[in-house]
Amino acid sequence: MKIAIIGHKRIPSNEGGIEKGVEQHAVRMAALGHEVHVYNRGGADKYSGKCERLHEYKGVRIITIPTFQNQKLNAVVYSFLATLRAAFGRYDVVSYRASGPCAMVGLAKKLGMKCVASLHGIDSQRSKWGRFASWYLRRGERLAATKADALMVLSKNMQKYISDEYGADSILFYNGVDRPKILSPNEINSRFGLEKNGYILYLSRIVPEKGLDVLIRAYKQVKTEKKLVIAGGADSSEYLAQLKLLAADDNRIHFVGYVTGNTIAELYSNAWLFTLPSYLEGMSNSLLEALSYGNCCFLSDIPENTEPAGTHAYYFRTGDIEDCRHRLQELLDNPNKIRLLKSEASDYVCNRFSWDGAVDLTLNVYKSVVYGNGGMR
């Protein structure tokens, strides 16, 4: 098939879960013999500041769409121009990723394209958006649910949301992992002074819906010598400053910033616990990666965490500082429980969530739309 993918920021990139997923899907689909065109946004990586304009990446054709630097207009202009460009591409299927870009599904259908929409979370509920942005994201959800030839979602909770809100059917898909190589703490020791099993790790974007304020307030009341390491890029310097001020009176809390490559692998490989205290998720790549490295995971009990991790993690009530403190202290006081969860984690997640399996499922949906074997609408 000839496939276009629209909706991410750019690949290769570590800016978010959508970017990781698009890269894995596109590269593996190309390796299977499909012609894959990926529509990157112009501009620089918002965390690393790098600005690369590639034309090809691991067998995938890269088409870069120029956009405004204004973040409020960036996604709208990008997805509109990408859709117009794709109309001349004679694609078998156009894959739209995320709620905002899915607002162009109606236009794509009018231009005669077959569309598969993939929603990675209930983006309209994220706290960073204003009134117009929330309305626009809901519009994207609605068009994905009612106009796309097939709709894919990352969780049963979102599947129910789409059914309740729009009366539409959807197909469950999932993110994936590869079994990683465990690394010794060389770089993280020299850069951050971290030792194996000496820290609790948070590694994801630093945004309000991740619940870091709850985690920090709870951790400050916990009796432990384990450090709390917070790694990841921040969408808002103001929010990051608020978190650092909150943590300022506890020298066990360390913000290590945006990390890449072997630094990420070493952080996962040597953590005593991994934590994700989110209010909202789709299906967290960070959670799946943490489990693949054999981490014991301490998570908020939202369905998007409990569904992929199941009994292979330890939970607290979402947003509840006291329950977070109590459960974290209880877990830290029971190292044998941590070791048991660590011993089971990697096999569990690697056997259940593979990128090859995720790509096969996605390609089957594309084929059903292209060839008419059970396309949804």
Coordinates of C-alpha atoms in Angstrom, one line a residue:
M1 CA 0.0 0.0 0.0
K2 CA 0.9 3.6 -0.3
I3 CA 0.4 5.2 3.1
A4 CA 0.6 8.8 4.4
I5 CA 0.9 9.6 8.1
I6 CA -0.2 13.1 9.3
G7 CA -0.4 14.4 12.9
H8 CA 2.9 14.0 14.7
K9 CA 5.5 16.7 15.1
R10 CA 8.4 15.1 13.4
I11 CA 10.4 11.9 13.2
P12 CA 12.9 10.9 14.3
S13 CA 12.0 12.7 17.6
N14 CA 11.7 12.0 21.3
E15 CA 9.1 14.8 21.8
G16 CA 6.2 12.6 22.8
G17 CA 4.5 9.2 22.6
I18 CA 2.9 10.0 19.2
E19 CA 6.2 10.7 17.6
K20 CA 7.7 7.4 19.0
G21 CA 4.7 5.5 17.7
V22 CA 4.8 7.1 14.2
E23 CA 8.5 6.4 13.9
Q24 CA 8.1 2.7 14.9
H25 CA 5.0 2.2 12.6
A26 CA 6.5 4.0 9.6
V27 CA 9.9 2.3 9.6
R28 CA 8.4 -1.2 10.1
M29 CA 5.8 -0.7 7.5
A30 CA 8.4 0.4 5.0
A31 CA 10.6 -2.6 5.9
L32 CA 7.6 -4.8 5.0
G33 CA 7.5 -3.3 1.5
H34 CA 4.8 -0.5 1.9
E35 CA 5.5 3.0 0.5
V36 CA 5.2 5.2 3.5
H37 CA 5.3 9.0 3.4
V38 CA 5.4 10.8 6.8
Y39 CA 4.4 14.5 7.0
N40 CA 6.8 16.3 9.4
R41 CA 6.1 19.7 10.8
G42 CA 8.7 22.4 10.1
G43 CA 10.7 24.0 12.9
A44 CA 12.9 22.8 15.7
D45 CA 12.5 20.0 18.3
K46 CA 10.9 21.9 21.2
Y47 CA 13.1 20.1 23.8
S48 CA 16.5 19.6 22.1
G49 CA 16.3 22.7 19.9
K50 CA 17.6 20.7 16.9
C51 CA 16.2 21.6 13.5
E52 CA 16.8 18.9 10.9
R53 CA 15.0 18.7 7.5
L54 CA 15.3 15.2 6.3
H55 CA 14.0 13.8 3.0
E56 CA 14.3 10.1 3.9
Y57 CA 14.6 8.1 7.1
K58 CA 15.2 4.4 7.2
G59 CA 13.2 3.8 4.0
V60 CA 10.5 6.3 4.9
R61 CA 10.0 9.4 2.7
I62 CA 9.8 12.6 4.8
I63 CA 7.7 15.5 3.6
T64 CA 8.2 18.7 5.7
I65 CA 5.3 21.1 6.0
P66 CA 6.2 24.7 6.9
T67 CA 4.3 26.1 9.8
F68 CA 4.0 29.2 12.0
Q69 CA 6.1 29.2 15.1
N70 CA 2.9 30.3 17.1
Q71 CA 2.0 27.2 19.0
K72 CA -1.7 28.0 18.8
L73 CA -1.7 28.0 15.0
N74 CA 1.1 25.5 14.4
A75 CA -1.0 22.3 14.5
V76 CA -3.9 23.8 12.6
V77 CA -1.9 25.2 9.7
Y78 CA 0.3 22.1 9.5
S79 CA -2.6 19.6 9.3
F80 CA -4.5 21.8 6.8
L81 CA -1.4 22.1 4.5
A82 CA -0.5 18.5 4.9
T83 CA -4.0 17.4 3.9
L84 CA -3.9 19.6 0.8
R85 CA -0.5 18.2 -0.1
A86 CA -1.6 14.6 0.5
A87 CA -4.6 15.1 -1.9
F88 CA -2.1 15.0 -4.8
G89 CA -0.2 11.9 -3.4
R90 CA -2.6 9.2 -4.7
Y91 CA -2.4 7.4 -1.3
D92 CA -4.3 4.2 -0.6
V93 CA -4.9 5.5 2.9
V94 CA -4.1 8.5 5.0
S95 CA -3.5 7.9 8.7
Y96 CA -4.3 10.9 10.9
R97 CA -2.8 10.8 14.4
A98 CA -4.2 12.7 17.5
S99 CA -7.4 14.8 18.0
G100 CA -6.1 18.1 16.5
P101 CA -5.0 16.9 13.1
C102 CA -8.1 14.7 13.0
A103 CA -10.1 17.9 12.5
M104 CA -9.0 17.7 8.9
V105 CA -10.6 14.3 8.3
G106 CA -13.8 15.9 6.9
L107 CA -11.7 17.9 4.4
A108 CA -9.7 14.8 3.4
K109 CA -13.0 12.9 2.8
K110 CA -14.3 15.7 0.6
L111 CA -11.0 15.5 -1.4
G112 CA -11.6 11.8 -2.0
M113 CA -9.1 10.2 0.4
K114 CA -9.6 7.1 2.6
C115 CA -8.8 7.9 6.2
V116 CA -8.0 6.1 9.3
A117 CA -8.0 8.2 12.5
S118 CA -6.0 7.3 15.6
L119 CA -6.8 9.0 18.9
H120 CA -4.1 8.7 21.5
G121 CA -5.9 10.3 24.5
I122 CA -8.8 12.6 25.3
D123 CA -6.7 15.6 24.4
S124 CA -9.6 18.1 24.9
Q125 CA -9.5 17.4 28.6
R126 CA -5.8 18.4 29.0
S127 CA -5.5 21.4 31.3
K128 CA -3.1 23.4 29.1
W129 CA -5.7 24.2 26.5
G130 CA -7.9 27.3 26.4
R131 CA -11.5 27.4 25.3
F132 CA -10.9 27.6 21.5
A133 CA -8.3 24.8 21.6
S134 CA -10.5 22.5 23.6
W135 CA -13.4 23.1 21.2
Y136 CA -11.1 22.4 18.2
L137 CA -9.8 19.2 19.8
R138 CA -13.4 18.0 20.5
R139 CA -14.2 18.8 16.8
G140 CA -11.3 16.6 15.8
E141 CA -12.6 13.8 18.1
R142 CA -16.1 14.1 16.5
L143 CA -14.9 14.1 12.9
A144 CA -12.6 11.1 13.7
A145 CA -15.6 9.3 15.2
T146 CA -18.1 10.2 12.5
K147 CA -16.2 10.7 9.2
A148 CA -13.1 8.5 9.2
D149 CA -13.3 5.2 7.5
A150 CA -12.0 3.6 10.7
L151 CA -11.2 4.9 14.1
M152 CA -8.5 3.5 16.4
V153 CA -8.1 4.2 20.1
L154 CA -5.5 3.3 22.7
S155 CA -7.7 2.2 25.7
K156 CA -11.0 0.7 26.6
N157 CA -11.7 3.8 28.6
M158 CA -11.4 5.9 25.5
Q159 CA -13.4 3.4 23.5
K160 CA -16.3 3.9 26.0
Y161 CA -15.9 7.6 25.8
I162 CA -16.2 7.6 22.0
S163 CA -19.2 5.4 22.1
D164 CA -20.9 7.5 24.8
E165 CA -20.1 10.9 23.3
Y166 CA -20.5 10.2 19.6
G167 CA -22.3 6.8 19.3
A168 CA -19.4 5.5 17.3
D169 CA -17.5 2.2 17.2
S170 CA -13.7 2.1 17.4
I171 CA -10.9 -0.4 17.2
L172 CA -8.4 -0.9 20.1
F173 CA -4.7 -0.6 19.2
Y174 CA -1.7 -0.4 21.4
N175 CA 1.9 1.0 21.7
G176 CA 4.8 -1.4 21.8
V177 CA 8.2 -2.1 23.1
D178 CA 11.3 -4.0 22.1
R179 CA 13.2 -6.0 24.7
P180 CA 16.0 -3.7 25.8
K181 CA 19.6 -4.1 26.8
I182 CA 20.2 -3.4 30.5
L183 CA 23.0 -0.8 31.0
S184 CA 25.3 -0.1 33.9
P185 CA 24.9 3.4 35.5
N186 CA 28.0 4.9 34.0
E187 CA 26.8 8.2 32.4
I188 CA 24.1 8.8 35.0
N189 CA 26.6 8.3 37.7
S190 CA 29.1 10.8 36.3
R191 CA 26.5 13.4 35.3
F192 CA 23.9 13.1 38.1
G193 CA 25.6 11.1 40.9
L194 CA 23.1 8.2 40.6
E195 CA 23.7 4.7 41.7
K196 CA 21.9 1.4 40.8
N197 CA 18.7 1.0 42.8
G198 CA 19.3 4.4 44.5
Y199 CA 16.4 6.4 43.1
I200 CA 12.8 6.6 42.1
L201 CA 12.4 7.6 38.5
Y202 CA 9.8 9.8 36.7
L203 CA 10.6 10.0 33.0
S204 CA 8.1 11.7 30.8
R205 CA 6.9 15.1 29.6
I206 CA 6.6 17.6 32.4
V207 CA 3.1 18.9 32.1
P208 CA 0.3 19.5 34.6
E209 CA -1.8 16.4 33.7
K210 CA 1.1 14.1 34.7
G211 CA 0.4 14.9 38.4
L212 CA 4.0 15.7 39.4
D213 CA 2.8 18.1 42.1
V214 CA 1.0 15.3 43.8
L215 CA 4.1 13.1 43.6
I216 CA 6.4 15.7 45.0
R217 CA 4.1 16.6 47.9
A218 CA 3.7 13.0 48.8
Y219 CA 7.4 12.1 48.4
K220 CA 8.5 14.9 50.7
Q221 CA 6.7 13.2 53.5
V222 CA 8.2 9.7 52.8
K223 CA 11.0 8.4 54.9
T224 CA 13.6 7.1 52.4
E225 CA 17.2 7.6 51.2
K226 CA 16.1 6.8 47.7
K227 CA 16.3 10.0 45.6
L228 CA 13.4 11.2 43.4
V229 CA 14.7 11.8 39.9
I230 CA 12.5 13.8 37.5
A231 CA 13.6 13.6 33.9
G232 CA 11.9 15.0 30.8
G233 CA 11.3 18.1 28.8
A234 CA 8.8 20.8 30.1
D235 CA 6.2 22.3 27.8
S236 CA 6.0 25.3 30.2
S237 CA 9.0 27.0 31.9
E238 CA 6.5 28.5 34.3
Y239 CA 5.1 25.2 35.4
L240 CA 8.6 23.7 35.7
A241 CA 9.6 26.6 37.9
Q242 CA 6.6 26.0 40.2
L243 CA 7.6 22.3 40.6
K244 CA 11.2 23.2 41.4
L245 CA 10.0 25.7 44.0
L246 CA 7.8 23.1 45.5
A247 CA 10.8 20.7 45.7
A248 CA 13.3 23.3 46.8
D249 CA 13.4 22.3 50.5
D250 CA 14.1 18.6 49.8
N251 CA 17.6 17.9 48.6
R252 CA 16.6 14.3 47.7
I253 CA 14.6 15.6 44.6
H254 CA 16.6 16.0 41.4
F255 CA 15.5 17.5 38.1
V256 CA 17.8 16.2 35.4
G257 CA 16.1 17.8 32.4
Y258 CA 15.5 16.5 28.9
V259 CA 17.4 13.3 28.2
T260 CA 18.0 11.1 25.2
G261 CA 19.7 7.9 24.0
N262 CA 21.9 5.9 26.5
T263 CA 21.0 8.3 29.3
I264 CA 17.3 7.2 29.1
A265 CA 18.4 3.6 28.9
E266 CA 20.6 3.9 32.0
L267 CA 17.9 5.7 33.9
Y268 CA 15.4 2.9 33.2
S269 CA 18.0 0.2 33.8
N270 CA 19.0 1.2 37.3
A271 CA 15.9 2.7 39.0
W272 CA 14.5 1.1 42.1
L273 CA 11.0 2.2 41.2
F274 CA 9.4 3.9 38.2
T275 CA 6.5 6.2 38.9
L276 CA 3.8 7.8 36.7
P277 CA 1.2 9.8 38.8
S278 CA -0.9 11.0 35.8
Y279 CA -4.4 12.3 35.7
L280 CA -4.6 11.7 31.9
E281 CA -2.9 9.3 29.6
G282 CA -3.5 7.5 26.3
M283 CA -1.2 4.5 26.6
S284 CA 2.1 5.7 28.1
N285 CA 5.2 4.7 26.1
S286 CA 7.2 5.6 29.3
L287 CA 5.2 3.1 31.3
L288 CA 5.7 0.3 28.7
E289 CA 9.4 1.1 28.4
A290 CA 9.9 1.1 32.2
L291 CA 8.2 -2.3 32.5
S292 CA 10.4 -3.6 29.6
Y293 CA 13.5 -2.7 31.6
G294 CA 12.2 -4.8 34.6
N295 CA 11.0 -1.9 36.7
C296 CA 8.6 -2.0 39.6
C297 CA 6.0 0.7 38.7
F298 CA 4.1 2.9 41.1
L299 CA 1.2 4.5 39.3
S300 CA -2.0 6.5 39.6
D301 CA -5.0 4.2 39.2
I302 CA -6.4 5.8 36.0
P303 CA -7.7 3.1 33.6
E304 CA -5.0 4.0 31.1
N305 CA -2.4 2.8 33.6
T306 CA -4.2 -0.1 35.1
E307 CA -5.2 -1.6 31.8
P308 CA -1.7 -2.1 30.3
A309 CA 0.1 -2.8 33.7
G310 CA -2.6 -4.9 35.3
T311 CA -1.3 -6.7 38.4
H312 CA 2.3 -6.0 37.5
A313 CA 2.3 -2.6 39.2
Y314 CA 1.4 -0.9 42.5
Y315 CA -1.3 1.8 42.5
F316 CA -2.5 4.9 44.5
R317 CA -5.8 6.9 44.2
T318 CA -5.3 9.5 41.4
G319 CA -4.7 13.0 42.8
D320 CA -4.7 11.8 46.4
I321 CA -1.6 13.1 48.1
E322 CA -2.1 11.2 51.4
D323 CA -2.8 7.9 49.6
C324 CA 0.2 8.4 47.4
R325 CA 2.4 9.0 50.4
H326 CA 1.0 6.0 52.3
R327 CA 1.3 3.6 49.4
L328 CA 4.7 4.8 48.4
Q329 CA 6.0 4.4 52.0
E330 CA 4.4 0.9 52.2
L331 CA 6.1 -0.1 48.9
L332 CA 9.5 1.2 49.9
D333 CA 9.2 -0.6 53.3
N334 CA 8.7 -3.9 51.4
P335 CA 11.7 -4.4 49.2
N336 CA 10.8 -8.1 48.5
K337 CA 7.6 -6.9 46.9
I338 CA 9.5 -4.5 44.7
R339 CA 11.9 -7.4 43.7
L340 CA 9.0 -9.6 42.9
L341 CA 7.3 -7.1 40.6
K342 CA 10.7 -6.3 39.0
S343 CA 11.3 -10.0 38.2
E344 CA 8.0 -10.3 36.4
A345 CA 7.8 -7.0 34.6
S346 CA 9.9 -7.4 31.5
D347 CA 8.6 -10.8 30.3
Y348 CA 5.0 -9.6 30.9
V349 CA 5.2 -6.4 28.8
C350 CA 7.5 -7.7 26.1
N351 CA 5.3 -10.7 25.5
R352 CA 2.1 -8.7 25.4
F353 CA 3.1 -5.4 23.7
S354 CA 5.4 -5.8 20.7
W355 CA 5.8 -3.2 18.0
D356 CA 5.6 -5.9 15.3
G357 CA 2.2 -6.9 16.7
A358 CA 1.1 -3.3 16.9
V359 CA 2.1 -2.7 13.3
D360 CA 0.4 -5.9 12.0
L361 CA -2.8 -4.8 13.7
T362 CA -2.6 -1.3 12.2
L363 CA -1.9 -2.6 8.7
N364 CA -4.9 -4.9 9.0
V365 CA -7.1 -1.9 9.7
Y366 CA -5.6 0.0 6.7
K367 CA -6.2 -3.1 4.5
S368 CA -9.8 -3.4 5.6
V369 CA -10.4 0.3 4.6
V370 CA -8.5 0.0 1.3
Y371 CA -9.9 -3.4 0.1
G372 CA -13.3 -3.3 1.8
N373 CA -12.8 -6.3 4.1
G374 CA -14.8 -5.1 7.0
G375 CA -14.0 -1.4 6.9
M376 CA -15.9 0.3 9.7
R377 CA -17.8 3.0 7.7

